[in-house]
Short mmCIF file of C-alpha atoms and ligand atoms in Angstrom, two decimals:
data_model
loop_
_atom_site.label_atom_id
_atom_site.label_comp_id
_atom_site.label_asym_id
_atom_site.label_seq_id
_atom_site.Cartn_x
_atom_site.Cartn_y
_atom_site.Cartn_z
CA MET A 53 59.17 -13.07 11.68
CA ASN A 54 61.86 -13.89 9.11
CA ILE A 55 61.43 -11.29 6.35
CA SER A 56 62.95 -12.13 2.97
CA LYS A 57 65.49 -9.74 1.43
CA LYS A 58 64.05 -10.63 -1.97
CA LYS A 59 60.90 -9.27 -3.54
CA ASN A 60 58.17 -11.79 -4.28
CA GLU A 61 58.68 -12.74 -7.93
CA MET A 62 56.00 -11.63 -10.37
CA PRO A 63 54.44 -14.67 -12.09
CA THR A 64 54.71 -14.32 -15.87
CA GLN A 65 53.74 -16.14 -19.04
CA ALA A 66 56.63 -18.35 -20.22
CA PRO A 67 58.77 -16.43 -22.79
CA LEU A 68 58.47 -18.87 -25.68
CA GLU A 69 54.74 -19.18 -25.15
CA ARG A 70 54.03 -15.45 -24.83
CA ILE A 71 55.79 -14.47 -28.06
CA LYS A 72 52.95 -16.28 -29.83
CA ASN A 73 50.28 -14.05 -28.32
CA PHE A 74 49.57 -10.46 -27.22
CA GLU A 75 48.17 -11.42 -23.81
CA GLU A 76 49.55 -9.86 -20.67
CA VAL A 77 53.08 -10.99 -19.77
CA ALA A 78 53.02 -10.21 -16.04
CA LEU A 79 50.19 -12.12 -14.40
CA GLY A 80 49.92 -10.34 -11.05
CA TYR A 81 50.38 -11.40 -7.42
CA THR A 82 48.09 -13.83 -5.65
CA PHE A 83 46.55 -12.75 -2.31
CA GLU A 84 49.23 -14.73 -0.42
CA MET A 85 52.06 -13.13 -2.41
CA ALA A 86 50.60 -9.67 -1.83
CA LEU A 87 50.34 -10.28 1.93
CA ASP A 88 53.89 -11.62 2.06
CA GLU A 89 55.23 -8.66 0.06
CA ALA A 90 53.26 -6.16 2.18
CA ASP A 91 54.88 -7.68 5.29
CA ARG A 92 58.26 -6.59 3.93
CA CYS A 93 57.26 -2.91 4.35
CA LEU A 94 58.66 -1.32 7.52
CA ASN A 95 55.95 1.38 7.65
CA CYS A 96 58.69 4.01 7.96
CA LYS A 97 57.91 7.15 9.99
CA ASN A 98 59.35 9.46 7.31
CA PRO A 99 58.82 7.27 4.28
CA PRO A 100 61.22 8.22 1.46
CA CYS A 101 59.12 6.19 -1.00
CA VAL A 102 56.32 8.80 -0.76
CA LYS A 103 58.74 11.59 -1.75
CA GLY A 104 59.99 9.39 -4.60
CA CYS A 105 56.48 9.18 -6.07
CA PRO A 106 55.62 12.14 -8.35
CA VAL A 107 52.04 12.18 -6.98
CA ASN A 108 53.10 11.39 -3.39
CA ILE A 109 50.87 8.35 -2.85
CA ASP A 110 50.66 7.37 0.83
CA ILE A 111 52.56 4.17 0.15
CA PRO A 112 52.93 2.85 3.73
CA GLY A 113 49.26 3.79 4.25
CA PHE A 114 47.98 1.56 1.44
CA ILE A 115 50.43 -1.23 2.26
CA THR A 116 49.22 -1.22 5.88
CA LYS A 117 45.67 -1.79 4.60
CA ILE A 118 46.90 -4.80 2.60
CA LYS A 119 48.51 -6.17 5.78
CA GLU A 120 45.10 -5.73 7.44
CA LYS A 121 43.59 -7.65 4.49
CA ASP A 122 41.36 -4.67 3.69
CA ILE A 123 42.10 -4.37 -0.02
CA ASN A 124 39.18 -2.04 -0.76
CA LYS A 125 40.53 0.46 1.80
CA ALA A 126 44.00 0.10 0.29
CA TYR A 127 42.43 1.10 -3.03
CA ASP A 128 40.76 4.13 -1.45
CA VAL A 129 44.10 5.29 -0.02
CA ILE A 130 45.75 5.11 -3.47
CA SER A 131 42.75 6.75 -5.16
CA ASP A 132 43.15 9.85 -3.00
CA TYR A 133 46.37 10.53 -4.96
CA SER A 134 46.13 8.76 -8.32
CA ILE A 135 43.25 8.16 -10.72
CA PHE A 136 45.00 5.31 -12.55
CA PRO A 137 46.28 2.73 -10.01
CA SER A 138 45.94 -0.25 -12.34
CA ILE A 139 47.96 1.58 -15.00
CA CYS A 140 50.68 2.94 -12.71
CA GLY A 141 50.98 -0.45 -10.98
CA ARG A 142 51.81 -1.93 -14.38
CA VAL A 143 53.90 0.60 -16.25
CA CYS A 144 55.38 3.19 -13.85
CA PRO A 145 59.17 3.11 -13.63
CA GLN A 146 59.09 2.34 -9.88
CA GLU A 147 62.75 1.30 -9.96
CA THR A 148 63.78 4.93 -10.52
CA GLN A 149 61.06 6.48 -8.33
CA CYS A 150 59.44 5.11 -5.14
CA GLU A 151 61.32 1.80 -5.06
CA ALA A 152 64.68 3.48 -5.78
CA VAL A 153 64.56 5.16 -2.37
CA CYS A 154 62.77 2.43 -0.37
CA VAL A 155 64.61 1.78 2.92
CA ARG A 156 64.49 -1.97 2.29
CA ALA A 157 66.69 -1.48 -0.79
CA LYS A 158 69.65 -0.64 1.48
CA ASN A 159 69.93 -4.32 2.32
CA GLY A 160 68.15 -6.37 -0.32
CA ASP A 161 65.34 -5.70 -2.76
CA PRO A 162 62.99 -2.73 -2.24
CA VAL A 163 59.38 -3.48 -1.38
CA GLY A 164 57.49 -4.36 -4.60
CA ILE A 165 55.40 -1.17 -4.39
CA GLY A 166 54.28 -1.25 -8.03
CA ARG A 167 53.32 -4.92 -7.84
CA LEU A 168 51.27 -4.25 -4.70
CA GLU A 169 49.57 -1.26 -6.32
CA ARG A 170 48.63 -3.42 -9.29
CA TYR A 171 47.37 -6.19 -6.97
CA VAL A 172 45.06 -3.75 -5.17
CA ALA A 173 43.73 -2.21 -8.40
CA ASP A 174 43.14 -5.62 -10.01
CA TYR A 175 41.34 -6.88 -6.90
CA VAL A 176 38.91 -3.96 -7.09
CA TYR A 177 38.50 -4.41 -10.86
CA GLU A 178 37.87 -8.17 -10.60
CA ASN A 179 35.41 -7.75 -7.74
CA LYS A 180 33.59 -5.04 -9.71
CA ARG A 181 33.36 -2.74 -6.72
CA GLU A 182 31.44 0.45 -7.42
CA ASN A 183 33.84 3.37 -6.97
CA LYS A 184 32.71 6.13 -4.70
CA ILE A 185 32.22 9.39 -6.61
CA ILE A 186 33.42 12.19 -4.38
CA LYS A 187 32.65 15.46 -6.05
CA GLU A 188 31.90 19.04 -5.09
CA GLU A 189 28.58 20.58 -6.14
CA ALA A 190 28.46 21.52 -9.86
CA ASN A 191 29.50 25.15 -10.45
CA ASN A 192 28.51 25.14 -14.16
CA ILE A 193 31.85 26.66 -15.16
CA LYS A 194 33.22 25.13 -18.34
CA VAL A 195 36.86 24.05 -18.75
CA ALA A 196 38.25 22.40 -21.89
CA VAL A 197 41.07 19.89 -21.88
CA VAL A 198 42.93 19.17 -25.11
CA GLY A 199 44.41 15.67 -25.31
CA ALA A 200 43.14 12.54 -23.54
CA GLY A 201 46.51 11.22 -22.33
CA PRO A 202 47.49 10.80 -18.67
CA ALA A 203 48.13 14.56 -18.25
CA GLY A 204 44.80 15.66 -19.77
CA LEU A 205 42.72 12.94 -18.13
CA THR A 206 44.20 13.61 -14.68
CA CYS A 207 43.57 17.34 -15.03
CA ALA A 208 40.00 16.62 -16.22
CA SER A 209 39.32 14.29 -13.30
CA GLU A 210 40.65 16.75 -10.70
CA LEU A 211 38.61 19.62 -12.16
CA ALA A 212 35.44 17.50 -12.35
CA ARG A 213 35.87 16.63 -8.68
CA LYS A 214 36.03 20.35 -7.94
CA GLY A 215 32.62 20.78 -9.60
CA TYR A 216 33.72 22.07 -13.02
CA SER A 217 32.00 21.03 -16.21
CA VAL A 218 34.88 19.46 -18.16
CA THR A 219 35.08 18.51 -21.84
CA VAL A 220 38.11 16.66 -23.18
CA TYR A 221 38.91 17.00 -26.89
CA GLU A 222 40.99 14.15 -28.31
CA ALA A 223 42.41 13.99 -31.84
CA LEU A 224 42.34 10.18 -32.09
CA HIS A 225 39.30 7.93 -31.99
CA ALA A 226 40.14 6.54 -28.54
CA ALA A 227 41.03 8.12 -25.20
CA GLY A 228 44.26 7.31 -23.36
CA GLY A 229 47.05 8.99 -25.35
CA VAL A 230 50.15 6.79 -25.38
CA LEU A 231 48.34 4.37 -23.06
CA ALA A 232 45.96 3.66 -25.95
CA TYR A 233 48.08 4.00 -29.08
CA GLY A 234 51.61 3.25 -27.83
CA ILE A 235 51.79 0.75 -24.98
CA PRO A 236 50.94 -2.75 -26.23
CA GLU A 237 48.23 -5.05 -24.92
CA PHE A 238 50.77 -7.42 -23.34
CA ARG A 239 51.91 -4.64 -20.96
CA LEU A 240 48.62 -2.79 -20.49
CA PRO A 241 45.43 -4.58 -21.53
CA LYS A 242 42.93 -2.32 -23.29
CA LYS A 243 40.11 -3.45 -20.94
CA ILE A 244 42.09 -2.09 -17.97
CA LEU A 245 42.55 1.28 -19.70
CA ALA A 246 38.86 1.33 -20.67
CA SER A 247 37.79 0.76 -17.06
CA GLU A 248 40.00 3.62 -15.86
CA VAL A 249 38.62 5.97 -18.56
CA GLU A 250 35.09 4.92 -17.55
CA LYS A 251 35.76 6.29 -14.04
CA LEU A 252 36.18 9.75 -15.59
CA LYS A 253 32.94 9.46 -17.50
CA ASN A 254 31.23 8.53 -14.22
CA LEU A 255 32.56 11.78 -12.77
CA GLY A 256 30.70 13.60 -15.55
CA VAL A 257 33.69 14.34 -17.81
CA GLU A 258 32.68 14.47 -21.47
CA ILE A 259 35.26 13.05 -23.90
CA ILE A 260 34.92 14.11 -27.54
CA THR A 261 37.15 12.01 -29.81
CA ASN A 262 38.20 12.69 -33.43
CA ALA A 263 38.51 16.39 -32.55
CA ILE A 264 41.83 17.99 -33.49
CA ILE A 265 42.20 21.33 -31.76
CA GLY A 266 44.02 23.62 -34.15
CA LYS A 267 42.11 22.08 -37.09
CA SER A 268 38.52 21.08 -36.18
CA LEU A 269 38.34 23.96 -33.67
CA THR A 270 40.85 26.56 -32.50
CA ILE A 271 41.75 27.59 -28.95
CA ASP A 272 39.96 30.90 -29.58
CA ASP A 273 36.83 28.99 -30.73
CA LEU A 274 36.88 27.21 -27.37
CA PHE A 275 37.07 30.50 -25.45
CA SER A 276 34.23 31.89 -27.60
CA ASP A 277 32.27 28.77 -26.72
CA GLY A 278 32.34 29.79 -23.06
CA TYR A 279 35.27 27.79 -21.69
CA LYS A 280 36.87 29.83 -18.91
CA ALA A 281 40.23 28.02 -19.09
CA ILE A 282 41.90 25.48 -21.35
CA TYR A 283 44.43 22.78 -20.45
CA LEU A 284 46.78 21.47 -23.14
CA GLY A 285 47.91 17.89 -22.52
CA THR A 286 48.80 17.26 -26.14
CA GLY A 287 51.86 15.09 -25.50
CA ALA A 288 54.91 14.59 -27.72
CA GLY A 289 53.68 12.51 -30.62
CA LEU A 290 55.89 13.63 -33.51
CA PRO A 291 58.58 11.00 -34.17
CA LYS A 292 62.26 11.80 -34.70
CA PHE A 293 64.23 10.29 -37.57
CA MET A 294 67.99 9.94 -38.02
CA LYS A 295 68.24 11.75 -41.36
CA ILE A 296 70.58 9.06 -42.72
CA PRO A 297 70.69 7.86 -46.35
CA GLY A 298 68.00 5.34 -47.25
CA GLU A 299 65.58 6.37 -44.51
CA ASN A 300 62.82 6.89 -47.09
CA ALA A 301 62.98 3.28 -48.30
CA ASN A 302 59.95 0.99 -48.13
CA GLY A 303 60.12 -0.85 -44.83
CA VAL A 304 61.31 2.04 -42.61
CA PHE A 305 58.77 3.11 -39.99
CA SER A 306 58.52 5.25 -36.93
CA ALA A 307 57.72 3.26 -33.80
CA ASN A 308 54.67 5.52 -33.43
CA GLU A 309 53.18 4.38 -36.72
CA PHE A 310 54.06 0.73 -36.09
CA LEU A 311 52.57 0.74 -32.57
CA THR A 312 49.49 2.73 -33.60
CA ARG A 313 48.69 0.15 -36.30
CA ILE A 314 49.06 -2.60 -33.71
CA ASN A 315 47.13 -0.92 -30.90
CA LEU A 316 44.50 1.42 -32.34
CA MET A 317 44.10 -0.39 -35.67
CA LYS A 318 44.05 -3.69 -33.76
CA ALA A 319 46.77 -5.62 -35.61
CA TYR A 320 47.30 -7.36 -32.25
CA LYS A 321 44.02 -9.21 -32.79
CA GLN A 322 44.22 -12.16 -35.16
CA GLU A 323 40.68 -11.61 -36.44
CA TYR A 324 41.63 -8.15 -37.80
CA ASP A 325 43.23 -7.77 -41.22
CA THR A 326 45.12 -4.57 -40.38
CA PRO A 327 47.54 -3.39 -43.07
CA ILE A 328 50.91 -3.80 -41.39
CA TYR A 329 54.35 -4.52 -42.88
CA LYS A 330 55.24 -8.12 -41.97
CA ALA A 331 58.99 -8.70 -41.91
CA ASN A 332 61.18 -11.64 -41.01
CA LYS A 333 64.20 -9.67 -39.76
CA ILE A 334 63.67 -6.32 -38.11
CA ALA A 335 66.02 -3.74 -36.63
CA VAL A 336 64.63 -1.40 -34.00
CA VAL A 337 66.78 1.68 -33.42
CA GLY A 338 66.67 3.14 -29.89
CA GLY A 339 67.00 2.11 -26.26
CA GLY A 340 63.85 3.33 -24.52
CA ASN A 341 60.51 1.75 -23.63
CA VAL A 342 59.25 2.61 -27.10
CA ALA A 343 62.03 0.55 -28.70
CA MET A 344 61.34 -2.41 -26.37
CA ASP A 345 57.61 -2.25 -27.14
CA ALA A 346 58.20 -2.10 -30.89
CA ALA A 347 60.71 -4.98 -30.80
CA ARG A 348 58.51 -7.21 -28.68
CA CYS A 349 55.49 -6.47 -30.90
CA ALA A 350 57.53 -7.32 -34.01
CA LYS A 351 58.38 -10.69 -32.48
CA ARG A 352 54.72 -11.37 -31.74
CA LEU A 353 53.76 -10.48 -35.31
CA GLY A 354 56.03 -13.27 -36.53
CA ALA A 355 59.52 -11.79 -37.09
CA ASN A 356 62.19 -14.43 -36.56
CA GLU A 357 65.05 -12.08 -35.81
CA VAL A 358 64.60 -8.78 -34.00
CA TYR A 359 67.54 -6.52 -33.17
CA ILE A 360 67.68 -3.59 -30.79
CA ILE A 361 70.35 -1.20 -32.03
CA TYR A 362 71.55 1.34 -29.47
CA ARG A 363 74.53 3.64 -29.64
CA ARG A 364 75.41 3.61 -25.94
CA SER A 365 75.78 0.59 -23.62
CA GLU A 366 73.02 -1.26 -21.80
CA LYS A 367 73.73 0.71 -18.61
CA GLU A 368 72.67 3.95 -20.32
CA MET A 369 69.49 2.52 -21.85
CA PRO A 370 66.48 4.57 -20.72
CA ALA A 371 64.05 1.61 -20.96
CA ARG A 372 62.68 0.09 -17.77
CA ILE A 373 64.86 -2.75 -16.44
CA GLU A 374 61.85 -5.08 -16.45
CA GLU A 375 61.17 -4.38 -20.14
CA VAL A 376 64.80 -5.04 -21.08
CA HIS A 377 64.73 -8.28 -19.09
CA HIS A 378 61.49 -9.40 -20.76
CA ALA A 379 62.80 -8.48 -24.22
CA LYS A 380 65.93 -10.56 -23.65
CA GLU A 381 63.86 -13.51 -22.45
CA GLU A 382 61.95 -13.20 -25.73
CA GLU A 383 65.22 -13.69 -27.64
CA ILE A 384 65.48 -10.14 -28.93
CA LYS A 385 69.10 -9.49 -29.88
CA PHE A 386 70.76 -6.48 -28.28
CA MET A 387 73.38 -4.72 -30.41
CA MET A 388 74.87 -2.21 -27.99
CA LEU A 389 77.45 0.50 -28.84
CA THR A 390 76.19 0.37 -32.42
CA ASN A 391 74.86 3.23 -34.52
CA PRO A 392 73.12 3.05 -37.91
CA ILE A 393 74.71 5.16 -40.65
CA GLU A 394 72.67 4.05 -43.67
CA ILE A 395 69.58 2.05 -44.55
CA VAL A 396 70.57 -0.28 -47.38
CA ALA A 397 67.80 -0.62 -49.98
CA GLU A 398 67.34 -2.51 -53.24
CA LYS A 399 64.60 -1.47 -55.67
CA GLY A 400 63.38 0.94 -52.99
CA LYS A 401 62.95 -1.76 -50.31
CA VAL A 402 65.01 -2.25 -47.16
CA VAL A 403 67.50 -5.14 -47.33
CA GLY A 404 69.86 -4.15 -44.56
CA ILE A 405 71.07 -1.58 -42.09
CA LYS A 406 74.66 -0.35 -42.19
CA CYS A 407 76.03 0.36 -38.73
CA ILE A 408 79.23 1.52 -37.11
CA LYS A 409 80.65 0.46 -33.75
CA MET A 410 80.78 3.08 -31.00
CA GLU A 411 82.82 3.57 -27.85
CA LEU A 412 81.97 5.67 -24.82
CA LYS A 413 83.98 8.76 -23.94
CA GLU A 414 83.51 11.37 -21.18
CA ALA A 415 79.93 12.46 -20.30
CA ASP A 416 78.03 14.89 -22.57
CA ALA A 417 75.60 17.68 -21.58
CA SER A 418 72.92 15.10 -20.68
CA GLY A 419 75.31 13.62 -18.09
CA ARG A 420 75.51 10.35 -20.02
CA MET A 421 78.72 8.96 -21.51
CA ARG A 422 79.28 10.34 -25.02
CA PRO A 423 79.27 7.73 -27.82
CA VAL A 424 82.04 8.14 -30.40
CA GLU A 425 82.45 6.20 -33.66
CA VAL A 426 85.19 3.56 -33.88
CA THR A 427 87.09 4.12 -37.15
CA ASP A 428 86.68 1.46 -39.88
CA SER A 429 84.20 -0.60 -37.88
CA GLU A 430 81.23 -0.45 -40.31
CA PHE A 431 79.19 -3.59 -40.86
CA ILE A 432 75.79 -4.51 -42.35
CA ILE A 433 72.97 -6.43 -40.68
CA GLU A 434 70.55 -8.00 -43.14
CA VAL A 435 67.02 -6.92 -42.30
CA ASP A 436 63.82 -6.32 -44.23
CA ALA A 437 62.37 -3.62 -41.99
CA VAL A 438 63.69 -0.87 -39.72
CA ILE A 439 61.72 0.80 -36.94
CA MET A 440 62.95 4.14 -35.64
CA ALA A 441 62.30 4.56 -31.91
CA LEU A 442 64.48 7.59 -31.24
CA GLY A 443 62.07 9.71 -29.23
CA ASN A 444 59.42 12.26 -30.08
CA TYR A 445 58.85 16.00 -30.25
CA PRO A 446 55.52 17.73 -29.56
CA ASN A 447 53.43 18.01 -32.70
CA PRO A 448 53.57 21.68 -33.89
CA LEU A 449 50.03 21.62 -35.35
CA LEU A 450 48.33 23.32 -32.40
CA THR A 451 51.07 25.86 -31.65
CA LYS A 452 51.27 26.89 -35.31
CA ALA A 453 47.51 27.47 -35.38
CA THR A 454 47.48 29.51 -32.16
CA GLU A 455 48.78 33.05 -31.67
CA ASN A 456 50.84 33.93 -28.58
CA LEU A 457 51.57 30.35 -27.54
CA ASP A 458 55.32 30.29 -26.90
CA THR A 459 57.45 27.19 -27.36
CA ASP A 460 61.13 26.44 -26.77
CA SER A 461 63.68 25.25 -29.35
CA ARG A 462 62.35 21.65 -29.09
CA GLY A 463 58.77 22.81 -29.74
CA CYS A 464 57.77 22.20 -26.10
CA LEU A 465 55.21 24.61 -24.63
CA ILE A 466 56.68 27.15 -22.21
CA VAL A 467 54.78 27.47 -18.93
CA ASP A 468 55.26 29.59 -15.81
CA GLU A 469 55.39 28.30 -12.22
CA ASN A 470 51.57 27.93 -12.30
CA TYR A 471 51.71 25.82 -15.47
CA GLN A 472 50.13 28.71 -17.41
CA THR A 473 51.37 29.23 -20.97
CA SER A 474 52.11 32.60 -22.54
CA LYS A 475 48.43 32.73 -23.59
CA LYS A 476 46.12 33.89 -20.80
CA GLY A 477 43.85 31.18 -19.43
CA VAL A 478 45.69 28.43 -21.31
CA PHE A 479 47.56 25.97 -19.10
CA ALA A 480 49.69 22.99 -20.15
CA GLY A 481 51.58 19.99 -18.81
CA GLY A 482 52.90 16.49 -19.46
CA ASP A 483 55.08 15.59 -22.45
CA ALA A 484 53.88 18.70 -24.35
CA VAL A 485 55.89 20.75 -21.83
CA THR A 486 58.70 18.45 -20.73
CA GLY A 487 59.24 16.45 -23.93
CA ALA A 488 58.89 12.65 -23.76
CA ALA A 489 58.85 11.65 -20.05
CA THR A 490 56.73 9.29 -17.93
CA ILE A 491 53.07 8.57 -17.27
CA ILE A 492 53.21 9.46 -13.61
CA SER A 493 55.04 12.75 -14.20
CA ALA A 494 52.35 13.67 -16.77
CA MET A 495 49.69 12.77 -14.19
CA GLY A 496 51.46 14.85 -11.54
CA ALA A 497 51.56 17.82 -13.92
CA GLY A 498 47.84 17.44 -14.73
CA LYS A 499 46.99 17.43 -11.05
CA ILE A 500 49.00 20.57 -10.19
CA ALA A 501 47.59 22.40 -13.23
CA ALA A 502 44.01 21.57 -12.14
CA ASN A 503 44.63 23.28 -8.79
CA ASN A 504 46.11 26.29 -10.57
CA ILE A 505 43.22 26.46 -13.06
CA ASP A 506 40.82 26.44 -10.11
CA LYS A 507 42.71 29.35 -8.48
CA TYR A 508 42.87 31.21 -11.81
CA ILE A 509 39.11 30.91 -12.44
CA LYS A 510 38.32 31.99 -8.88
CA SER A 511 40.59 35.04 -9.37
CA LEU A 512 38.46 36.10 -12.38
CA LYS A 513 35.38 36.66 -10.21
C1 FAD B 87 55.46 3.22 -26.81
C2 FAD B 87 55.62 3.99 -25.53
C3 FAD B 87 55.83 3.30 -24.35
C4 FAD B 87 55.96 3.99 -23.16
N1 FAD B 87 56.12 3.28 -22.00
C5 FAD B 87 56.13 3.93 -20.80
C6 FAD B 87 56.20 3.21 -19.57
O1 FAD B 87 56.30 1.99 -19.54
N2 FAD B 87 56.17 3.92 -18.42
C7 FAD B 87 56.06 5.29 -18.40
O2 FAD B 87 55.99 5.88 -17.32
N3 FAD B 87 56.03 6.01 -19.55
C8 FAD B 87 56.04 5.36 -20.75
N4 FAD B 87 55.99 6.07 -21.92
C9 FAD B 87 55.90 7.55 -21.84
C10 FAD B 87 54.48 7.98 -21.45
O3 FAD B 87 53.53 7.21 -22.10
C11 FAD B 87 54.28 9.47 -21.72
O4 FAD B 87 55.26 10.19 -20.99
C12 FAD B 87 52.88 9.92 -21.28
O5 FAD B 87 51.88 9.21 -21.97
C13 FAD B 87 52.70 11.43 -21.51
O6 FAD B 87 51.39 11.77 -21.24
P1 FAD B 87 50.68 13.05 -21.90
O7 FAD B 87 49.29 13.04 -21.39
O8 FAD B 87 51.53 14.23 -21.68
O9 FAD B 87 50.72 12.77 -23.48
P2 FAD B 87 50.14 11.60 -24.40
O10 FAD B 87 50.02 10.31 -23.68
O11 FAD B 87 51.00 11.62 -25.61
O12 FAD B 87 48.68 12.09 -24.78
C14 FAD B 87 48.48 13.25 -25.57
C15 FAD B 87 47.15 13.13 -26.27
O13 FAD B 87 46.85 14.38 -26.88
C16 FAD B 87 46.28 14.14 -28.15
N5 FAD B 87 46.48 15.36 -28.96
C17 FAD B 87 47.65 15.85 -29.43
N6 FAD B 87 47.44 16.99 -30.12
C18 FAD B 87 46.11 17.20 -30.10
C19 FAD B 87 45.27 18.22 -30.66
N7 FAD B 87 45.78 19.23 -31.36
N8 FAD B 87 43.93 18.14 -30.45
C20 FAD B 87 43.40 17.11 -29.73
N9 FAD B 87 44.16 16.13 -29.18
C21 FAD B 87 45.49 16.18 -29.36
C22 FAD B 87 47.04 12.94 -28.66
O14 FAD B 87 46.32 12.28 -29.70
C23 FAD B 87 47.15 12.09 -27.40
O15 FAD B 87 46.05 11.23 -27.25
C24 FAD B 87 55.90 5.41 -23.14
C25 FAD B 87 55.74 6.12 -24.33
C26 FAD B 87 55.59 5.43 -25.52
C27 FAD B 87 55.39 6.19 -26.80
S1 SF4 B 88 60.41 3.21 2.17
FE1 SF4 B 88 59.97 1.04 1.71
S2 SF4 B 88 59.85 0.11 3.73
FE2 SF4 B 88 59.65 2.33 4.08
S3 SF4 B 88 57.43 2.76 4.02
FE3 SF4 B 88 58.19 3.01 1.93
S4 SF4 B 88 57.82 0.97 0.99
FE4 SF4 B 88 57.74 0.67 3.20
#
């Protein structure tokens, strides 16, 4: 058989068509494409791709099932390791994880592992197969999970499977964390997220929304209420700003606020009259997935010119390659080696962003090349809105309201090797511990913590 060195292309909506809507950009493989892509897998004896996956999915195992045309079995193989295949298949950074170490990548493209995972999950979703609920007998021991993002939901699911009675407390009115309020519909449709959250409810997990732990209830209230352990998957939802002149002008937003209005307040739906700042020319500051999402949303809301302003070069951008590629196809303008120094405002409203050119010098502590200002290279870009997508810190609300919960200088929760915080019986993981990271690493952390919570509760007897 003549195996192609190239991955099967992912069919997508045409760029100039898709910027007029919020529907999904990547359309998914057909059965034939999935079979052809699966045939590219060598079924390696010691598969490096499995080690590259933070939850160690049996990748050759599920791909073999696709080759055998048994897509339901392929789904079961993935489900043994991950509760969110349709989400990970869409938004995991496979290019730096499983696919980065795929043997096929030594001489051509890696196997399209993420695309195959998505194919399998979508097949099961479209065919409405009932998922098997594999669960140990109920032990009537209560565990509380704070935060319904990927870390909290994974921990909740693992504990429910072990027979625990799990309640998730979520501050917002919808479950999903960043998957619900941050990632736009055109990358992760809400109906896909809803179906994954439903799986948890079927396992018996109770999700209480609009409940801010640290305000509505405290950690100590939860212990008094009979919870034997508590997991904090509270994420990193507090946006950073640049602290430059003019940042308080009308028309400057954090990407968090902008994306929350679009996602949770439904500005992405034409029939909703969500209050959202409509601008013709927008600058988005930052180079990660958050910046790409904000820029691409701005375009879809009608902005004619959207700039991504990033102080390093494209090579250093933390955004997924696919997102950068899609953003460029959508005519978003990339201003690399450029750093804002002032927001220019007239009568309190943004009219421009003053920037300076940068050059890269030797690597800094993060290992990335250090950007340095080029003297006398200031210039102004005319814009009527600026979105700051510079990263996030954990919100200090819960830690401030809780005694003996230690954090580091960034406000991230400190945990020991068992993912237990400085407060007995309180465990934590995901972005709340690591700072802004990835969905799959948050899921991995939730899974490990669930095992440790189980051991901890058993040790209390
Ligand atoms: C716009 C955007 C795009 C991204 N794109 C990608 C991507 O393509 N691929 C990828 O791998 N990663 C991506 N990420 C990163 C990824 O989403 C996060 O790393 C991941 O969601 C972290 O999961 P988590 O469960 O730790 O936290 P979160 O997803 O942040 O969830 C935390 C939850 O806890 C809730 N909470 C917080 N405090 C409290 C409290 N006191 N009481 C009750 N509830 C509380 C929050 O409301 C939230 O729902 C993106 C992030 C953003 C913001
Ligand atoms: S490394 Fe690549 S070729 Fe080998 S099993 Fe994994 S996906 Fe298949």
